[in-house]
Short mmCIF file of C-alpha atoms and ligand atoms in Angstrom, two decimals:
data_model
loop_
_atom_site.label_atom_id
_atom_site.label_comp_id
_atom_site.label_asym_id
_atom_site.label_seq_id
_atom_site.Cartn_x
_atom_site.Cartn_y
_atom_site.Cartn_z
CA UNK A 290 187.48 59.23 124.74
CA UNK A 291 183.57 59.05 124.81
CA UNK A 292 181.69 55.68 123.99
CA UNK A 293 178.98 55.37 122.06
CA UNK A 294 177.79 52.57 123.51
CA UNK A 295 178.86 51.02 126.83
CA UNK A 296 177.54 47.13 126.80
CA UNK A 297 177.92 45.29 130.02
CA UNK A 298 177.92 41.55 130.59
CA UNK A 299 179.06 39.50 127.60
CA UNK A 300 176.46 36.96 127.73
CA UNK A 301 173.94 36.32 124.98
CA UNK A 302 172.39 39.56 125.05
CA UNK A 303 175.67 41.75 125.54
CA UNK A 304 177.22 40.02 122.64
CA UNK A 305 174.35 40.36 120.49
CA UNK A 306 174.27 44.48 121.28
CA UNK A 307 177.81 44.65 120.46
CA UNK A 308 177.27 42.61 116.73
CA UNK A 309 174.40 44.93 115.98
CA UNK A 310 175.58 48.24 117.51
CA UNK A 311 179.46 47.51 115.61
CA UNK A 312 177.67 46.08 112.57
CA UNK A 313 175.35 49.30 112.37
CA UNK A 314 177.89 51.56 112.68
CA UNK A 315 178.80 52.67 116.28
CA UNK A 316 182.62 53.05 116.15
CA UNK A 317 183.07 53.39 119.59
CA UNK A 318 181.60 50.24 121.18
CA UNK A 319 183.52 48.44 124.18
CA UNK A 320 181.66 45.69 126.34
CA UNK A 321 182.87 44.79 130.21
CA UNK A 322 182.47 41.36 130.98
CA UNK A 323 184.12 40.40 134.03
CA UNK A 324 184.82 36.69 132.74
CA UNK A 325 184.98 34.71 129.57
CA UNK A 326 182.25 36.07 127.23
CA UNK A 327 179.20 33.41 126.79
CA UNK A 328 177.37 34.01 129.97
CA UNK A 329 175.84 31.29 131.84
CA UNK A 330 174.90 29.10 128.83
CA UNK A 331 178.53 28.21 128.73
CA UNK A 332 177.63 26.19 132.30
CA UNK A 333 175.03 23.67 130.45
CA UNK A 334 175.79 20.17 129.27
CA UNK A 335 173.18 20.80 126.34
CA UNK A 336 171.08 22.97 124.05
CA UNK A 337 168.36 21.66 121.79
CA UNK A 338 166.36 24.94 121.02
CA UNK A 339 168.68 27.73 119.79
CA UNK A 340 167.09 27.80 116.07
CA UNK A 341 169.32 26.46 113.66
CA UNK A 342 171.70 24.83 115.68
CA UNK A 343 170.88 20.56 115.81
CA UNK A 344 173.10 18.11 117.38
CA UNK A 345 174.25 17.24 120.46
CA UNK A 346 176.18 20.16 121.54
CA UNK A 347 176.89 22.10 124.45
CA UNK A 348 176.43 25.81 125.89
CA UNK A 349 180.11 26.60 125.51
CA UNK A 350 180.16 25.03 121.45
CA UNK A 351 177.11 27.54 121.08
CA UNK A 352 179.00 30.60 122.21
CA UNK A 353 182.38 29.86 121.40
CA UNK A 354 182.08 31.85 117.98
CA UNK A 355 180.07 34.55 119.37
CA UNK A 356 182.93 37.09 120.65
CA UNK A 357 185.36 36.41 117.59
CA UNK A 358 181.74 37.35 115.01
CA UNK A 359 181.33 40.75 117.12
CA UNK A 360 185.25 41.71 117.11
CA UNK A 361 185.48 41.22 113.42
CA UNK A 362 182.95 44.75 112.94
CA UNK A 363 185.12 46.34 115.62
CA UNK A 364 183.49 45.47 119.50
CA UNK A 365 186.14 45.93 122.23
CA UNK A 366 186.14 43.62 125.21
CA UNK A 367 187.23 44.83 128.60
CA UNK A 368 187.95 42.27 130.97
CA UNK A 369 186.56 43.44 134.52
CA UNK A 370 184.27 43.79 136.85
CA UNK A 371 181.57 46.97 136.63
CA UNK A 372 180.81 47.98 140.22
CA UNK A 373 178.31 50.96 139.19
CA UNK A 374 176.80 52.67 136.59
CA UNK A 375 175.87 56.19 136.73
CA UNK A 376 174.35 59.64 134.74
CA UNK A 377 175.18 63.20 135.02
CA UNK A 378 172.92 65.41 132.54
CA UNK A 379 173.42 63.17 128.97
CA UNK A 380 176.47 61.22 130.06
CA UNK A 381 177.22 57.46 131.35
CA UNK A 382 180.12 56.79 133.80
CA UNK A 383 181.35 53.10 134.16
CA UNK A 384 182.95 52.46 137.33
CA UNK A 385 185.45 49.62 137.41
CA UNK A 386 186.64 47.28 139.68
CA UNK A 387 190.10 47.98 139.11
CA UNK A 388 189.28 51.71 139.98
CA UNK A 389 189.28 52.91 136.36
CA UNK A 390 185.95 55.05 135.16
CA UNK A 391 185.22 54.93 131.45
CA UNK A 392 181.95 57.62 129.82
CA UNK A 393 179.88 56.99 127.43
CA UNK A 394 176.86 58.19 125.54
CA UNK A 395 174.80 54.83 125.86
CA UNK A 396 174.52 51.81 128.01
CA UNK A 397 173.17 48.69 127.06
CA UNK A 398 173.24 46.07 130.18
CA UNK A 399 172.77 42.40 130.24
CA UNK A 400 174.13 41.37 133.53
CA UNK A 401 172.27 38.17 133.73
CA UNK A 402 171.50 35.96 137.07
CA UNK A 403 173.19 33.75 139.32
CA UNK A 404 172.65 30.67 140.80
CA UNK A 405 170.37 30.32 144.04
CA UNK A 406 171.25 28.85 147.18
CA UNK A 407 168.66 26.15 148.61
CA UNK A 408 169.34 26.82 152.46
CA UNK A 409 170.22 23.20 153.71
CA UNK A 410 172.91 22.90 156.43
CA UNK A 411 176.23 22.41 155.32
CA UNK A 412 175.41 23.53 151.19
CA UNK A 413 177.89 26.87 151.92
CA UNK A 414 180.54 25.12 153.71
CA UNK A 415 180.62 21.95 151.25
CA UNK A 416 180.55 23.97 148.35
CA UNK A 417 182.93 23.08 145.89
CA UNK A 418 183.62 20.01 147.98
CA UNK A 419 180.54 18.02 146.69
CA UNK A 420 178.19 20.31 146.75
CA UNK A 421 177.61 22.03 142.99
CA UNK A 422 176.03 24.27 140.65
CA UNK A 423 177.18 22.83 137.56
CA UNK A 424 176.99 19.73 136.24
CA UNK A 425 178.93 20.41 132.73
CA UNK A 426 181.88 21.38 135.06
CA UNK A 427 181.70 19.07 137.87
CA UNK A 428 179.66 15.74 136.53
CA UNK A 429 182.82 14.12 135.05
CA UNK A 430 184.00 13.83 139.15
CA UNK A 431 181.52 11.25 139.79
CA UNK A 432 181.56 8.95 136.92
CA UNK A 433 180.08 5.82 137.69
CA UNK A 434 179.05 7.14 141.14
CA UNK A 435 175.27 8.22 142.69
CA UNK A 436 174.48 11.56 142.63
CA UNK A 437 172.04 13.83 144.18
CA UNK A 438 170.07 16.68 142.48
CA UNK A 439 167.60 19.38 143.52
CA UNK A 440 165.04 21.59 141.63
CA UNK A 441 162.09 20.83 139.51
CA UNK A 442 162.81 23.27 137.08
CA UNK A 443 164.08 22.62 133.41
CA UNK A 444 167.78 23.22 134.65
CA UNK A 445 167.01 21.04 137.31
CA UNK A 446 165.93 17.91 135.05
CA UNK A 447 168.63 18.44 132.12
CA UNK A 448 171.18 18.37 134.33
CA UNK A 449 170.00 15.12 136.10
CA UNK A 450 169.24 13.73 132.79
CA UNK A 451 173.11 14.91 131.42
CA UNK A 452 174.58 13.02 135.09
CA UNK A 453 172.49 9.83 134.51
CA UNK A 454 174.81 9.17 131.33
CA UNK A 455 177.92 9.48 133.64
CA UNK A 456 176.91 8.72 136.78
CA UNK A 457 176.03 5.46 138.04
CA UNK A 458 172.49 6.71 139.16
CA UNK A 459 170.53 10.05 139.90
CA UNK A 460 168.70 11.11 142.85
CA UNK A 461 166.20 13.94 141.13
CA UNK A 462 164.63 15.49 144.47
CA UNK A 463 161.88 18.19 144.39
CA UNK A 464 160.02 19.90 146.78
CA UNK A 465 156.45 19.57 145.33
CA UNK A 466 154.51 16.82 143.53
CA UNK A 467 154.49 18.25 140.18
CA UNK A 468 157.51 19.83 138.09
CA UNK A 469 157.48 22.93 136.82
CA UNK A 470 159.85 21.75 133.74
CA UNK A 471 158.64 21.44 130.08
CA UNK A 472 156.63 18.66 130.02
CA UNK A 473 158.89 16.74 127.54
CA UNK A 474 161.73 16.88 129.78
CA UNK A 475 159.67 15.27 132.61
CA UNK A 476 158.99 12.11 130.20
CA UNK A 477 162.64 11.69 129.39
CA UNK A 478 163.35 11.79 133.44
CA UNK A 479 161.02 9.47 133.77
CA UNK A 480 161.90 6.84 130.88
CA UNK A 481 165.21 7.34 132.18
CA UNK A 482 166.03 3.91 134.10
CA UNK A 483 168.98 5.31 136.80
CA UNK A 484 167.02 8.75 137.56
CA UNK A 485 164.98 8.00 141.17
CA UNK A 486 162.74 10.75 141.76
CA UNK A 487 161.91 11.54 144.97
CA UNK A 488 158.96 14.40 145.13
CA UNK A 489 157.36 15.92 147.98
CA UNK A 490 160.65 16.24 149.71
CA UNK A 491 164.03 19.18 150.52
CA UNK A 492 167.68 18.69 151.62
CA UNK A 493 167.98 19.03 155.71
CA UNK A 494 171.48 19.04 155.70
CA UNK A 495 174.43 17.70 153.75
CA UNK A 496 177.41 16.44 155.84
CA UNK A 497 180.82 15.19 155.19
CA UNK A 498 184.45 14.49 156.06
CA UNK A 499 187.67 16.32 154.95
CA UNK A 500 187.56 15.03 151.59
CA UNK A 501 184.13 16.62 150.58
CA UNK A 502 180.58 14.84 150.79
CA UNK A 503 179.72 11.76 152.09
CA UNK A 504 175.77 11.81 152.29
CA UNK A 505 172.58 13.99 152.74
CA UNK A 506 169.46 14.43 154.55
CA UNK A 507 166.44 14.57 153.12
CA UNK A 508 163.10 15.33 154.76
CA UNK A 509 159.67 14.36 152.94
CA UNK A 510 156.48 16.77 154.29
CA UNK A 511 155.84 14.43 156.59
CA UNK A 512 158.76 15.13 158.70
CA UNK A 513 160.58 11.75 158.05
CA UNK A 514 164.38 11.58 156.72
CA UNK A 515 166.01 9.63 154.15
CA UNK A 516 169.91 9.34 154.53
CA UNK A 517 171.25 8.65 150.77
CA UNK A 518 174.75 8.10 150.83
CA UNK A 519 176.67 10.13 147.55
CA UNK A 520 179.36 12.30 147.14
CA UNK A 521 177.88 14.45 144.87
CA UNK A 522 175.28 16.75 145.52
CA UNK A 523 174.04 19.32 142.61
CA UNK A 524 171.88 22.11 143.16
CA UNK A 525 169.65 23.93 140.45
CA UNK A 526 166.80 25.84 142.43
CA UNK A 527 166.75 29.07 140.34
CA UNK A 528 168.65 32.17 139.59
CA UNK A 529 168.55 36.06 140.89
CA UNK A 530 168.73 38.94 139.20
CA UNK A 531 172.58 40.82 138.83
CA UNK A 532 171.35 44.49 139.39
CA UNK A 533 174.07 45.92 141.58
CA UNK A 534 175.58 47.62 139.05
CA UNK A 535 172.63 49.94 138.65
CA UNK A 536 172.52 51.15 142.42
CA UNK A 537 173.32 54.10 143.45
CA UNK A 538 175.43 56.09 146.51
CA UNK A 539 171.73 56.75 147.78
CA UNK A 540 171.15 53.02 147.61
CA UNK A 541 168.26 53.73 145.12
CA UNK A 542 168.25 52.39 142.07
CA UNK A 543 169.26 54.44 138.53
CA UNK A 544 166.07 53.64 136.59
CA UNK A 545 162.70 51.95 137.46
CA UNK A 546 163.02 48.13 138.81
CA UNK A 547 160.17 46.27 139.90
CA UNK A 548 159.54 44.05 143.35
CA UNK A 549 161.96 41.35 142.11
CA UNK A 550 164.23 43.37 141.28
CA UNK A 551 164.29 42.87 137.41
CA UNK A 552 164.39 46.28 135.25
CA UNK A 553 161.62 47.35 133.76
CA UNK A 554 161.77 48.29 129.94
CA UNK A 555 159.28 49.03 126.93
CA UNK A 556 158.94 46.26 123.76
CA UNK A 557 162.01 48.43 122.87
CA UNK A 558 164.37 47.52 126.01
CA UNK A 559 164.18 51.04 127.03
CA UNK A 560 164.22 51.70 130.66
CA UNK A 561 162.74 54.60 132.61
CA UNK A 562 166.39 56.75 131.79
CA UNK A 563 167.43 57.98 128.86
CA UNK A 564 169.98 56.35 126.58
CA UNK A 565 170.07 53.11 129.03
CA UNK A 566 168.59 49.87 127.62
CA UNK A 567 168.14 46.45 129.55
CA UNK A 568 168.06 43.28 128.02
CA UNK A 569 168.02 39.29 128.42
CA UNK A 570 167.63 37.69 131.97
CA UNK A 571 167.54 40.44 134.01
CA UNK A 572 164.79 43.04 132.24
CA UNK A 573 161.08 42.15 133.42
CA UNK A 574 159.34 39.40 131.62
CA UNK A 575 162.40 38.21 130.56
CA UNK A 576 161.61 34.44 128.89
CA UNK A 577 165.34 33.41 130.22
CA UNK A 578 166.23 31.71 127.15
CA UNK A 579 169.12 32.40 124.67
CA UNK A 580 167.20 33.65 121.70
CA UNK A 581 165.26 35.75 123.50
CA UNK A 582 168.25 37.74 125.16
CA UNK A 583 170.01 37.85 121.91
CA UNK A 584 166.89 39.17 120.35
CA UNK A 585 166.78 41.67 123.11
CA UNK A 586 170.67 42.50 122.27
CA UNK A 587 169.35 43.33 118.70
CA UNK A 588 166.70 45.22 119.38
CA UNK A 589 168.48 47.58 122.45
CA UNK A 590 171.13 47.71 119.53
CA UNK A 591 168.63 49.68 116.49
CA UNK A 592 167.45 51.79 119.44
CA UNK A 593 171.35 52.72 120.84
CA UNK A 594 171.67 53.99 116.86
CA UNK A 595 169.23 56.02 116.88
CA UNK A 596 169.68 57.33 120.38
CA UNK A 597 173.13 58.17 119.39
CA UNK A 598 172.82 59.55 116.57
CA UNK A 599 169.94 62.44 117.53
CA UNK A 600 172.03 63.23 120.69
CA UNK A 601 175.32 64.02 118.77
CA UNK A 602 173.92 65.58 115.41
P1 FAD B 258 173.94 35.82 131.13
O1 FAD B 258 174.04 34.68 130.23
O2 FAD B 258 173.75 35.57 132.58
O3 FAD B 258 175.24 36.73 130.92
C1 FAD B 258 175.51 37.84 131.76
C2 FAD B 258 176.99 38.13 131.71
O4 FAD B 258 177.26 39.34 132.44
C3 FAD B 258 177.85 37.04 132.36
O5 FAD B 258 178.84 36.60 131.45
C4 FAD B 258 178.46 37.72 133.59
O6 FAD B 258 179.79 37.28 133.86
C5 FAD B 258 178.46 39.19 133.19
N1 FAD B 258 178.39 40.10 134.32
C6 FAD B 258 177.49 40.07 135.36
N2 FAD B 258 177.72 41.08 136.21
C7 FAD B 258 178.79 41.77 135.72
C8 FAD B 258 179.50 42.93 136.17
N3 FAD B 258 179.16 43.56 137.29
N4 FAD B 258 180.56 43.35 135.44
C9 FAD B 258 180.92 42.69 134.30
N5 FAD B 258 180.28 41.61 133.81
C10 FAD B 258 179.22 41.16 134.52
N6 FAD B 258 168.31 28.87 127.69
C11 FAD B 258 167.92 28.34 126.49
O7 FAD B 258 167.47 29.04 125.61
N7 FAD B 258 168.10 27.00 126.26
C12 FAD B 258 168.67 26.18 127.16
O8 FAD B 258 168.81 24.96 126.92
C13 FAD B 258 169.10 26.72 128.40
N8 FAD B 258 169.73 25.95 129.31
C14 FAD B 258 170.20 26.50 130.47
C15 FAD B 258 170.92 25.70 131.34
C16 FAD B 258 171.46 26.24 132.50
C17 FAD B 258 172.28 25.37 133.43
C18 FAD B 258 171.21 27.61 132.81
C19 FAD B 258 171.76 28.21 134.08
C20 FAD B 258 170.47 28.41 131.94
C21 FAD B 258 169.96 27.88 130.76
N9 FAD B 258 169.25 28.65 129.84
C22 FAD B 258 168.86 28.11 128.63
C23 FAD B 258 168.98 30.08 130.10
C24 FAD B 258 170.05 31.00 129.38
O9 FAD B 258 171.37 30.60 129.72
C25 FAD B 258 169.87 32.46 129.78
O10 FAD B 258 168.54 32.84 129.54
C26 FAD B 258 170.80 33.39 129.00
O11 FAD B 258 172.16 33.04 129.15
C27 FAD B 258 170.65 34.84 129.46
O12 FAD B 258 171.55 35.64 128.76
P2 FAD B 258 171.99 37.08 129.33
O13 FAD B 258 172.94 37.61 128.31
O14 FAD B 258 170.81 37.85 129.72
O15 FAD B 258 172.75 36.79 130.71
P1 NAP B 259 163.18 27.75 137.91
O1 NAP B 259 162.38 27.52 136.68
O2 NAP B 259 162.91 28.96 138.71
O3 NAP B 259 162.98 26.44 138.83
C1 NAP B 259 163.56 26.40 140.11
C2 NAP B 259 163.15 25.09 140.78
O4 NAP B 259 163.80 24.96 142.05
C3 NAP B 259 161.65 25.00 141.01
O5 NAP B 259 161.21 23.70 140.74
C4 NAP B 259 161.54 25.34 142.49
O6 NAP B 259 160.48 24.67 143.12
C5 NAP B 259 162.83 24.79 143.08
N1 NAP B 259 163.27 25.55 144.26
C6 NAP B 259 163.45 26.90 144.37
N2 NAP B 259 163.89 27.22 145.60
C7 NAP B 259 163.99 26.05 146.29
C8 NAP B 259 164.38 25.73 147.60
N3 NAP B 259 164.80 26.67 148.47
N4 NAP B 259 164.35 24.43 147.99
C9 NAP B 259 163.96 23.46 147.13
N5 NAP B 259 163.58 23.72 145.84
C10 NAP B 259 163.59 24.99 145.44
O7 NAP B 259 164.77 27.77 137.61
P2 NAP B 259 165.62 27.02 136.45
O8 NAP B 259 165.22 25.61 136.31
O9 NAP B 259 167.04 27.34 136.73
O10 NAP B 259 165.23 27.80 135.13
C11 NAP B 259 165.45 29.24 135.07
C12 NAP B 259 164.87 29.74 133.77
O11 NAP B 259 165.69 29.27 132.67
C13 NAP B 259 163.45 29.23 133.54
O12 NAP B 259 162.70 30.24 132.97
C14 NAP B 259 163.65 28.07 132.59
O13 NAP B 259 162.50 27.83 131.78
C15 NAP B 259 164.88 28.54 131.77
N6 NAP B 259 165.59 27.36 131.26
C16 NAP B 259 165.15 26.89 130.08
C17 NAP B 259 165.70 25.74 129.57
C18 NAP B 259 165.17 25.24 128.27
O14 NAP B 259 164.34 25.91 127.69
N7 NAP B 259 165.58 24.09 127.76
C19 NAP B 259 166.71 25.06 130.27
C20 NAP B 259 167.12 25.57 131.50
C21 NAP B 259 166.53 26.74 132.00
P3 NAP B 259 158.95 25.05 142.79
O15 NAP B 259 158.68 24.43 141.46
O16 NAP B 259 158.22 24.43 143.91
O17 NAP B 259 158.90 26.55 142.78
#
């Protein structure tokens, strides 16, 4: 059998393309996600500007419904992992991890990002042994203990400002003198009474013993080091693109991409080949927030109608 519409990832903007494309009438929809659907929401303590949606609640309360909405008009959900994605004349091949291929008329992808690594001695080899990317999954270890974070960004600050309610107090270090979070944020950092920010300043190595961390290194621009003591160190510096699916035997990429490495698409999501559509974190421009990749789910969606529809009457 022939999709109509291939949608990989399962994140915001991959379940989104499978409401609309199911909802509008695409009987043949299946998304791959290679993990729960949600995307990398589901890793954040909090969300505060999804329309709508007030309270106190969390990335994986926001998505939770999500998958069970788009199922009801009919989306299928393959669990695995899409190695490449290719075209032959007006035809899609998905090629799976578990060495499966699936066609299909259409591909909408919304692979995402991942989390960046700083560069500090000793963040590879202590990861997942004090060294994080996630507070919502790994906070709750250090209750009532000092933690270390780095980043200015927003991730950076809502995630210290999520540990200061657990953890005894918060280390917030950043590399320049100014934060490139919203400027909100910044206030409630620094109202907050157990958050010590220390700016100017990177991790020069994080060290430990067989249980995990025991301390880290930190070097202001004038060369001289701080030793801070915690067994916690969380790291929120930034995310890169997840394009690998659209490369190619040739190593050249199947549509356009610019320097980055982030698709480029129209105000439509459509990329320089026919029939494929990027959307959410990984298309140029991209705002990287959660109503904007659903909103690009929607949109690809309309446009996968269409497509499919004039190729196949
Ligand atoms: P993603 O959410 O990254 O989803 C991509 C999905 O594709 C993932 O589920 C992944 O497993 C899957 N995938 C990737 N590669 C493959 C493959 N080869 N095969 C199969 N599946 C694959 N935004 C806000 O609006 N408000 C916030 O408060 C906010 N807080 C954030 C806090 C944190 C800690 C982080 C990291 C981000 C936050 N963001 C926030 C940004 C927001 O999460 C992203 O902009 C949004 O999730 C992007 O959606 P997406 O669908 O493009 O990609
Ligand atoms: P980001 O905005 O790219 O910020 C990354 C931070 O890490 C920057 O402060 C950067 O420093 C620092 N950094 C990068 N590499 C480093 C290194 N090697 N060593 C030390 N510091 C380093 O990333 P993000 O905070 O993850 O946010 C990603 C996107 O999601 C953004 O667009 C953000 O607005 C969005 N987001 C939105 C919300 C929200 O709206 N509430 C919440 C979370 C994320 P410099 O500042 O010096 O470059």
């Amino acid at each position: 059998m022939i999709l109509d519409c291939a949608i990989i990832g399962g994140g915001p903007a991959g379940l989104t393309a499978g409401l609309y494309t199911t909802r509008g009438g695409l009987e043949n929809v299946t998304m791959f996600e290679k993990g729960m659907p949600g995307g990398q929401i589901t890793n954040s303590s909090e969300i505060e500007n999804y329309p709508g949606v007030t309270g106190d609640i969390s990335g994986m309360d926001l998505m939770m419904p999500w998958p069970e909405q788009c199922q009801r008009f009919g989306l299928k959900h393959e669990m695995v992992n899409v190695l490449k994605v290719s075209k032959s004349a007006d035809l899609f091949t998905i090629h799976k991890e578990d060495g499966t291929t699936t066609d299909a008329h259409s591909v909408i992808i919304g692979t995402g990002s991942r989390p960046r690594r700083v560069g500090f001695t000793g963040e590879n080899e202590l990861l997942g042994k004090g060294v994080s990317t996630c507070a919502t999954c790994d906070g709750f270890f250090y209750k009532g203990k000092e933690v270390v974070v780095i980043g200015g960004g927003d991730t950076a600050l809502e995630e210290a400002l999520y540990l200061a309610k657990i953890c005894s107090k918060v280390y917030l270090v950043h590399r320049r003198d100014t934060f490139r979070s919203a400027p909100n944020t910044v206030e409630r950092v620094n109202k907050t009474e157990n958050i010590e920010v220390i700016l100017n300043s990177s991790p020069d190595e994080v060290y430990g013993d067989a249980m995990g961390v025991t301390g880290i290194k930190i070097k202001n621009k004038d060369g001289e080091i701080r030793d801070i003591s915690v067994p916690g160190v969380f790291t929120f510096v930034g995310n890169d693109v997840n394009n690998q699916t659209l490369i190619q035997e040739d190593k050249s990429f199947l549509c356009d991409m610019n320097k980055q490495g982030e698709v480029i698409v129209d105000i439509s999501m459509k990329t320089s080949v026919a029939g494929l559509y990027a959307t959410g974190d990984m298309r140029i421009a991209a705002p990287k927030q959660v109503v904007s990749a659903a909103g690009d789910g929607a949109v690809a969606a309309l446009q996968v109608i269409s497509y499919v529809d004039e190729l196949l009457n």
